[in-house]
CSV table of C-alpha atoms and ligand atoms in Angstrom, one decimal:
chain,number,residue,atom,x,y,z
A,830,UNK,CA,16.9,-8.3,-13.9
A,831,UNK,CA,14.4,-9.7,-16.5
A,832,UNK,CA,12.9,-13.2,-15.3
A,833,UNK,CA,13.6,-16.1,-18.0
A,834,UNK,CA,10.8,-18.4,-19.2
A,835,UNK,CA,10.4,-21.3,-16.5
A,836,UNK,CA,12.6,-19.4,-13.8
A,837,UNK,CA,10.9,-18.8,-10.4
A,838,UNK,CA,10.3,-15.2,-9.7
A,839,UNK,CA,13.1,-14.0,-7.3
A,840,UNK,CA,11.4,-11.7,-4.7
A,841,UNK,CA,13.2,-9.2,-2.4
A,842,UNK,CA,11.3,-8.1,0.5
A,843,UNK,CA,12.1,-4.6,2.0
A,844,UNK,CA,10.7,-3.8,5.6
A,845,UNK,CA,11.0,-7.7,6.0
A,846,UNK,CA,11.1,-7.2,9.9
A,847,UNK,CA,7.8,-5.3,9.9
A,848,UNK,CA,4.1,-6.6,10.3
A,849,UNK,CA,3.5,-6.5,6.5
A,850,UNK,CA,7.0,-7.6,5.6
A,851,UNK,CA,6.9,-10.7,7.8
A,852,UNK,CA,3.5,-11.8,6.2
A,853,UNK,CA,5.2,-11.2,2.8
A,854,UNK,CA,8.2,-13.3,3.5
A,855,UNK,CA,5.9,-16.3,4.9
A,856,UNK,CA,3.7,-16.1,1.7
A,857,UNK,CA,6.6,-15.9,-0.8
A,858,UNK,CA,8.3,-18.9,0.8
A,859,UNK,CA,5.0,-20.9,0.4
A,860,UNK,CA,4.8,-20.0,-3.3
A,861,UNK,CA,6.1,-22.8,-5.8
A,862,UNK,CA,6.7,-20.2,-8.5
A,863,UNK,CA,8.6,-17.8,-6.3
A,864,UNK,CA,11.8,-17.8,-4.5
A,865,UNK,CA,12.8,-15.4,-1.6
A,866,UNK,CA,15.7,-13.5,-3.0
A,867,UNK,CA,16.9,-11.0,-0.4
A,868,UNK,CA,15.4,-9.3,2.6
A,869,UNK,CA,16.1,-5.7,3.8
A,870,UNK,CA,15.5,-3.8,7.0
A,871,UNK,CA,17.3,-1.6,9.5
A,872,UNK,CA,20.5,-2.4,11.2
A,873,UNK,CA,18.9,-3.9,14.3
A,874,UNK,CA,17.8,-7.0,12.3
A,875,UNK,CA,20.9,-7.3,10.0
A,876,UNK,CA,22.3,-10.8,9.9
A,877,UNK,CA,19.1,-12.6,11.1
A,878,UNK,CA,17.5,-15.4,9.1
A,879,UNK,CA,14.4,-13.7,7.7
A,880,UNK,CA,12.3,-17.0,7.5
A,881,UNK,CA,13.0,-17.6,11.2
A,882,UNK,CA,12.1,-13.8,12.0
A,883,UNK,CA,8.8,-14.4,10.1
A,884,UNK,CA,8.0,-17.6,11.9
A,885,UNK,CA,8.3,-19.6,8.6
A,886,UNK,CA,11.4,-21.6,9.5
A,887,UNK,CA,15.0,-21.3,8.1
A,888,UNK,CA,15.3,-19.6,4.8
A,889,UNK,CA,19.0,-19.2,4.4
A,890,UNK,CA,18.4,-15.5,3.6
A,891,UNK,CA,20.1,-13.2,6.0
A,892,UNK,CA,18.5,-9.7,6.5
A,893,UNK,CA,20.7,-7.1,4.9
A,894,UNK,CA,20.7,-3.4,5.9
A,895,UNK,CA,21.8,-2.1,2.5
A,896,UNK,CA,19.5,-2.3,-0.6
A,897,UNK,CA,22.5,-2.2,-3.0
A,898,UNK,CA,24.3,-5.0,-1.5
A,899,UNK,CA,20.9,-7.1,-1.4
A,900,UNK,CA,20.4,-6.1,-5.2
A,901,UNK,CA,24.1,-7.1,-6.2
A,902,UNK,CA,24.0,-10.4,-4.2
A,903,UNK,CA,20.6,-11.8,-5.2
A,904,UNK,CA,19.6,-10.1,-8.6
A,905,UNK,CA,16.0,-10.0,-7.7
A,906,UNK,CA,13.3,-9.7,-10.4
A,907,UNK,CA,10.8,-7.9,-8.0
A,908,UNK,CA,10.9,-6.0,-4.8
A,909,UNK,CA,8.1,-5.8,-2.5
A,910,UNK,CA,8.3,-2.9,-0.1
A,911,UNK,CA,6.3,-2.4,3.1
A,912,UNK,CA,8.4,0.2,5.0
A,913,UNK,CA,7.7,3.9,5.7
A,914,UNK,CA,6.8,6.7,3.2
A,915,UNK,CA,10.0,8.6,3.7
A,916,UNK,CA,12.1,5.2,3.5
A,917,UNK,CA,10.5,3.6,0.6
A,918,UNK,CA,11.8,6.1,-2.2
A,919,UNK,CA,15.5,5.1,-1.2
A,920,UNK,CA,14.6,1.5,-2.0
A,921,UNK,CA,12.7,2.0,-5.1
A,922,UNK,CA,15.2,4.2,-6.9
A,923,UNK,CA,18.2,2.0,-6.7
A,924,UNK,CA,15.9,-1.2,-7.6
A,925,UNK,CA,14.9,0.7,-10.8
A,926,UNK,CA,18.6,1.4,-11.7
A,927,UNK,CA,19.3,-2.5,-11.2
A,928,UNK,CA,16.3,-3.3,-13.5
A,929,UNK,CA,14.3,-4.9,-10.5
A,930,UNK,CA,10.4,-4.2,-10.9
A,931,UNK,CA,8.7,-2.7,-7.7
A,932,UNK,CA,5.5,-3.7,-5.9
A,933,UNK,CA,4.9,-1.0,-3.2
A,934,UNK,CA,2.3,-1.3,-0.5
A,935,UNK,CA,4.0,1.6,1.6
A,936,UNK,CA,1.7,4.6,2.3
A,937,UNK,CA,2.6,8.1,3.0
A,938,UNK,CA,5.2,8.7,0.1
A,939,UNK,CA,5.3,12.5,-0.5
A,940,UNK,CA,4.2,13.9,-3.9
A,941,UNK,CA,7.9,15.2,-4.4
A,942,UNK,CA,9.2,11.6,-3.9
A,943,UNK,CA,6.4,10.2,-6.3
A,944,UNK,CA,7.6,12.6,-9.0
A,945,UNK,CA,11.2,11.4,-8.6
A,946,UNK,CA,9.9,7.7,-8.8
A,947,UNK,CA,7.8,8.6,-11.8
A,948,UNK,CA,10.9,10.3,-13.6
A,949,UNK,CA,13.3,7.3,-12.8
A,950,UNK,CA,10.4,4.8,-14.1
A,951,UNK,CA,10.2,6.6,-17.2
A,952,UNK,CA,14.1,6.7,-17.7
A,953,UNK,CA,14.7,3.1,-16.9
A,954,UNK,CA,11.5,1.5,-18.2
A,955,UNK,CA,11.1,-0.6,-15.3
A,956,UNK,CA,7.6,-1.2,-14.0
A,957,UNK,CA,6.4,0.2,-10.6
A,958,UNK,CA,3.0,-0.9,-9.0
A,959,UNK,CA,1.9,1.1,-5.9
A,960,UNK,CA,-1.3,0.1,-4.1
A,961,UNK,CA,-2.5,1.8,-0.9
A,962,UNK,CA,-4.7,-1.3,-0.3
A,963,UNK,CA,-3.9,-4.8,-1.5
A,964,UNK,CA,-7.1,-6.2,-0.1
A,965,UNK,CA,-9.9,-7.3,-2.6
A,966,UNK,CA,-12.6,-6.2,-0.2
A,967,UNK,CA,-11.2,-2.7,0.3
A,968,UNK,CA,-10.9,-2.3,-3.6
A,969,UNK,CA,-14.5,-3.2,-3.9
A,970,UNK,CA,-15.4,-0.8,-1.1
A,971,UNK,CA,-13.7,1.9,-2.9
A,972,UNK,CA,-15.4,1.0,-6.2
A,973,UNK,CA,-18.9,0.9,-4.6
A,974,UNK,CA,-18.1,4.3,-2.8
A,975,UNK,CA,-17.2,5.9,-6.3
A,976,UNK,CA,-20.6,4.5,-7.8
A,977,UNK,CA,-22.7,5.7,-4.8
A,978,UNK,CA,-20.9,9.1,-4.9
A,979,UNK,CA,-22.7,9.8,-8.3
A,980,UNK,CA,-26.1,9.8,-6.5
A,981,UNK,CA,-25.5,11.3,-3.0
A,982,UNK,CA,-24.8,15.0,-2.2
A,983,UNK,CA,-23.1,14.2,1.2
A,984,UNK,CA,-20.2,12.1,2.0
A,985,UNK,CA,-17.5,11.6,4.9
A,986,UNK,CA,-15.1,8.9,5.5
A,987,UNK,CA,-14.1,7.5,8.8
A,988,UNK,CA,-11.0,5.2,8.9
A,989,UNK,CA,-9.8,3.3,12.0
A,990,UNK,CA,-6.2,1.8,12.5
A,991,UNK,CA,-4.0,0.3,15.1
A,992,UNK,CA,-2.1,2.7,17.1
A,993,UNK,CA,1.3,2.1,15.5
A,994,UNK,CA,0.2,3.4,12.2
A,995,UNK,CA,2.6,6.0,11.1
A,996,UNK,CA,0.6,8.2,8.8
A,997,UNK,CA,-3.0,9.8,8.8
A,998,UNK,CA,-5.2,9.6,7.1
A,999,UNK,CA,-4.7,6.3,5.6
A,1000,UNK,CA,-3.5,5.9,2.1
A,1001,UNK,CA,-6.8,4.0,1.4
A,1002,UNK,CA,-8.9,7.0,2.8
A,1003,UNK,CA,-6.8,9.5,0.6
A,1004,UNK,CA,-7.3,7.3,-2.5
A,1005,UNK,CA,-11.2,6.6,-1.7
A,1006,UNK,CA,-11.5,10.4,-1.5
A,1007,UNK,CA,-9.5,11.0,-4.6
A,1008,UNK,CA,-11.8,8.6,-6.6
A,1009,UNK,CA,-14.9,9.8,-5.1
A,1010,UNK,CA,-13.9,13.4,-5.7
A,1011,UNK,CA,-13.3,12.7,-9.4
A,1012,UNK,CA,-16.9,11.8,-9.9
A,1013,UNK,CA,-18.5,14.2,-7.6
A,1014,UNK,CA,-16.7,17.4,-7.0
A,1015,UNK,CA,-19.4,19.3,-5.1
A,1016,UNK,CA,-20.1,17.3,-1.9
A,1017,UNK,CA,-22.1,19.5,0.5
A,1018,UNK,CA,-20.8,20.6,4.0
A,1019,UNK,CA,-22.8,22.5,6.6
A,1020,UNK,CA,-22.6,26.2,6.1
A,1021,UNK,CA,-21.3,28.5,9.0
A,1022,UNK,CA,-20.5,25.7,11.2
A,1023,UNK,CA,-18.1,26.6,14.0
A,1024,UNK,CA,-15.3,24.1,15.3
A,1025,UNK,CA,-15.3,24.4,19.0
A,1026,UNK,CA,-12.2,22.2,19.0
A,1027,UNK,CA,-9.8,22.6,16.2
A,1028,UNK,CA,-9.9,19.7,13.8
A,1029,UNK,CA,-12.9,18.0,15.3
A,1030,UNK,CA,-14.6,17.9,11.9
A,1031,UNK,CA,-11.6,16.1,10.5
A,1032,UNK,CA,-9.6,17.1,7.2
A,1033,UNK,CA,-10.5,17.4,3.6
A,1034,UNK,CA,-9.2,15.4,0.9
A,1035,UNK,CA,-10.3,15.9,-2.7
A,1036,UNK,CA,-13.6,17.7,-1.3
A,1037,UNK,CA,-14.4,14.6,1.1
A,1038,UNK,CA,-14.1,15.0,4.8
A,1039,UNK,CA,-11.9,12.3,6.3
A,1040,UNK,CA,-11.7,11.3,10.2
A,1041,UNK,CA,-8.7,9.1,11.5
A,1042,UNK,CA,-9.2,7.0,14.6
A,1043,UNK,CA,-6.0,5.2,16.0
A,1044,UNK,CA,-6.3,2.9,18.9
A,1045,UNK,CA,-5.3,-0.7,19.9
A,1046,UNK,CA,-8.0,-3.4,18.9
A,1047,UNK,CA,-8.2,-2.1,15.3
A,1048,UNK,CA,-6.3,-3.4,12.3
A,1049,UNK,CA,-7.4,-1.7,9.1
A,1050,UNK,CA,-11.1,-0.4,8.7
A,1051,UNK,CA,-12.8,2.2,6.8
A,1052,UNK,CA,-16.5,3.3,6.7
A,1053,UNK,CA,-17.8,5.6,3.8
A,1054,UNK,CA,-21.1,7.3,4.8
A,1055,UNK,CA,-23.1,8.9,2.0
A,1056,UNK,CA,-26.1,11.0,2.8
A,1057,UNK,CA,-29.1,12.3,0.7
A,1058,UNK,CA,-32.6,13.2,1.4
A,1059,UNK,CA,-34.1,11.1,4.2
A,1060,UNK,CA,-31.5,8.3,3.8
A,1061,UNK,CA,-27.9,7.2,4.5
A,1062,UNK,CA,-25.8,4.6,3.0
A,1063,UNK,CA,-22.8,3.0,4.8
A,1064,UNK,CA,-20.2,1.1,3.1
A,1065,UNK,CA,-17.7,-0.5,5.5
A,1066,UNK,CA,-14.7,-2.8,5.0
A,1067,UNK,CA,-12.9,-4.5,7.8
A,1068,UNK,CA,-9.5,-6.1,7.6
A,1069,UNK,CA,-9.4,-8.7,10.3
A,1070,UNK,CA,-5.8,-10.1,9.6
A,1071,UNK,CA,-3.0,-9.2,7.4
A,1072,UNK,CA,-3.4,-12.3,5.4
A,1073,UNK,CA,-6.2,-10.5,3.5
A,1074,UNK,CA,-3.5,-8.3,1.7
A,1075,UNK,CA,-1.4,-11.3,0.5
A,1076,UNK,CA,-3.3,-12.6,-2.6
A,1077,UNK,CA,-3.3,-9.1,-4.0
A,1078,UNK,CA,0.5,-8.7,-3.3
A,1079,UNK,CA,1.2,-12.1,-4.9
A,1080,UNK,CA,-1.0,-11.3,-7.9
A,1081,UNK,CA,1.0,-8.0,-8.4
A,1082,UNK,CA,4.3,-9.8,-8.1
A,1083,UNK,CA,3.2,-12.3,-10.8
A,1084,UNK,CA,2.0,-9.5,-13.0
A,1085,UNK,CA,5.0,-7.5,-12.9
A,1086,UNK,CA,6.8,-9.2,-15.9
A,1087,UNK,CA,3.8,-8.1,-18.3
A,1088,UNK,CA,3.1,-4.6,-16.6
A,1089,UNK,CA,4.6,-1.4,-18.2
A,1090,UNK,CA,5.0,2.1,-16.7
A,1091,UNK,CA,3.9,3.2,-13.2
A,1092,UNK,CA,0.5,2.0,-12.2
A,1093,UNK,CA,-1.4,2.8,-9.0
A,1094,UNK,CA,-4.3,0.9,-7.4
A,1095,UNK,CA,-5.2,-2.7,-7.2
A,1096,UNK,CA,-8.3,-2.2,-9.2
A,1097,UNK,CA,-6.2,-1.5,-12.4
A,1098,UNK,CA,-4.6,-5.0,-12.5
A,1099,UNK,CA,-7.4,-7.2,-11.5
B,1236,NAD,P1,5.9,-1.9,10.5
B,1236,NAD,O1,6.3,-0.8,11.3
B,1236,NAD,O2,5.4,-3.2,11.1
B,1236,NAD,O3,7.0,-2.3,9.5
B,1236,NAD,C1,7.8,-1.3,8.9
B,1236,NAD,C2,9.3,-1.9,8.7
B,1236,NAD,O4,10.2,-0.9,8.1
B,1236,NAD,C3,9.9,-2.3,9.9
B,1236,NAD,O5,10.4,-3.5,9.9
B,1236,NAD,C4,11.1,-1.2,10.2
B,1236,NAD,O6,12.1,-1.6,10.7
B,1236,NAD,C5,11.2,-1.0,8.7
B,1236,NAD,N1,11.9,0.3,8.4
B,1236,NAD,C6,11.5,1.5,9.0
B,1236,NAD,N2,12.6,2.5,8.7
B,1236,NAD,C7,13.4,1.9,8.1
B,1236,NAD,C8,14.7,2.3,7.4
B,1236,NAD,N3,15.1,3.5,7.7
B,1236,NAD,N4,15.5,1.4,6.9
B,1236,NAD,C9,15.0,0.1,6.7
B,1236,NAD,N5,13.8,-0.4,7.2
B,1236,NAD,C10,13.2,0.4,7.9
B,1236,NAD,O7,4.7,-1.4,9.5
B,1236,NAD,P2,3.6,-2.2,8.9
B,1236,NAD,O8,2.4,-2.3,9.6
B,1236,NAD,O9,4.3,-3.5,8.2
B,1236,NAD,O10,3.3,-1.2,7.5
B,1236,NAD,C11,4.4,-0.8,6.6
B,1236,NAD,C12,3.8,0.1,5.6
B,1236,NAD,O11,2.7,-0.5,4.7
B,1236,NAD,C13,3.1,1.3,6.2
B,1236,NAD,O12,3.3,2.4,5.3
B,1236,NAD,C14,1.5,0.9,6.1
B,1236,NAD,O13,0.7,2.1,6.0
B,1236,NAD,C15,1.5,0.2,4.8
B,1236,NAD,N6,0.4,-0.8,4.7
B,1236,NAD,C16,-0.1,-1.1,3.4
B,1236,NAD,C17,-1.0,-1.9,3.2
B,1236,NAD,C18,-1.5,-2.1,1.8
B,1236,NAD,O14,-2.4,-3.1,1.5
B,1236,NAD,N7,-1.0,-1.5,0.7
B,1236,NAD,C19,-1.5,-2.7,4.3
B,1236,NAD,C20,-0.9,-2.5,5.5
B,1236,NAD,C21,0.0,-1.7,5.7
């Protein structure tokens, strides 16, 4: 559904009962130029007022467990999705059919599903924006790491997240490795090293070694360590609360009416 001039942006939130979804609901409800237009999550939350669920007071929007019914009822302009990698495509594809632009923060979407989304996006012409990390600090951490990658021969990534994170490594670590690997495809590794415990040296993404830590006490953190002759450089980002993602999400929602195609990465719309 195309937004008319002076109309508020109608936003549908999928995964509305989750940690990120609740933060999005609360933030959307506080924006003068936006209107909450639908909320979707699994059956167990169906029928509950999403504003109350998110701790933002009554919104009059009841959680739906069916994306098609939410799309028909509210004709949203933009969907914001923070669900699970295997759930998200099932929300994005019907949105594109209904001309609802998609802002996707969910990580762990498979390459096959990405291809299906890409194809549908091309067919419908409805814009899709995907960001593995909506925080400005994390985007800068990636940017600085890419810059440093041109000058250092060694690099490894350590990412730390809360114990309920579903995917490893994080989407941010994968994206950082991808961007670093694009400017330096020959990071060094010790030769003939023997792993006494399988996996102890982490995994390799785009030529960069990645280590994932999961435990309570962490939210989302990443350290990129680069090494050269006689020196190391550490570039670290810490997300202290989920609020850090909201300015990026709101910016993406506002920009959807002028975006074209399928765009990945907050750095591409800043
Ligand atoms: P969460 O577990 O708190 O929330 C996920 C929500 O999705 C839950 O409410 C759950 O009920 C819902 N859900 C799961 N399966 C469903 C299904 N089949 N149908 C309907 N709803 C379903 O997780 P979270 O911490 O909010 O993170 C959500 C996603 O966002 C993850 O992929 C995470 O990695 C990602 N994330 C991205 C960013 C970013 O900046 N891009 C930041 C934080 C988290």
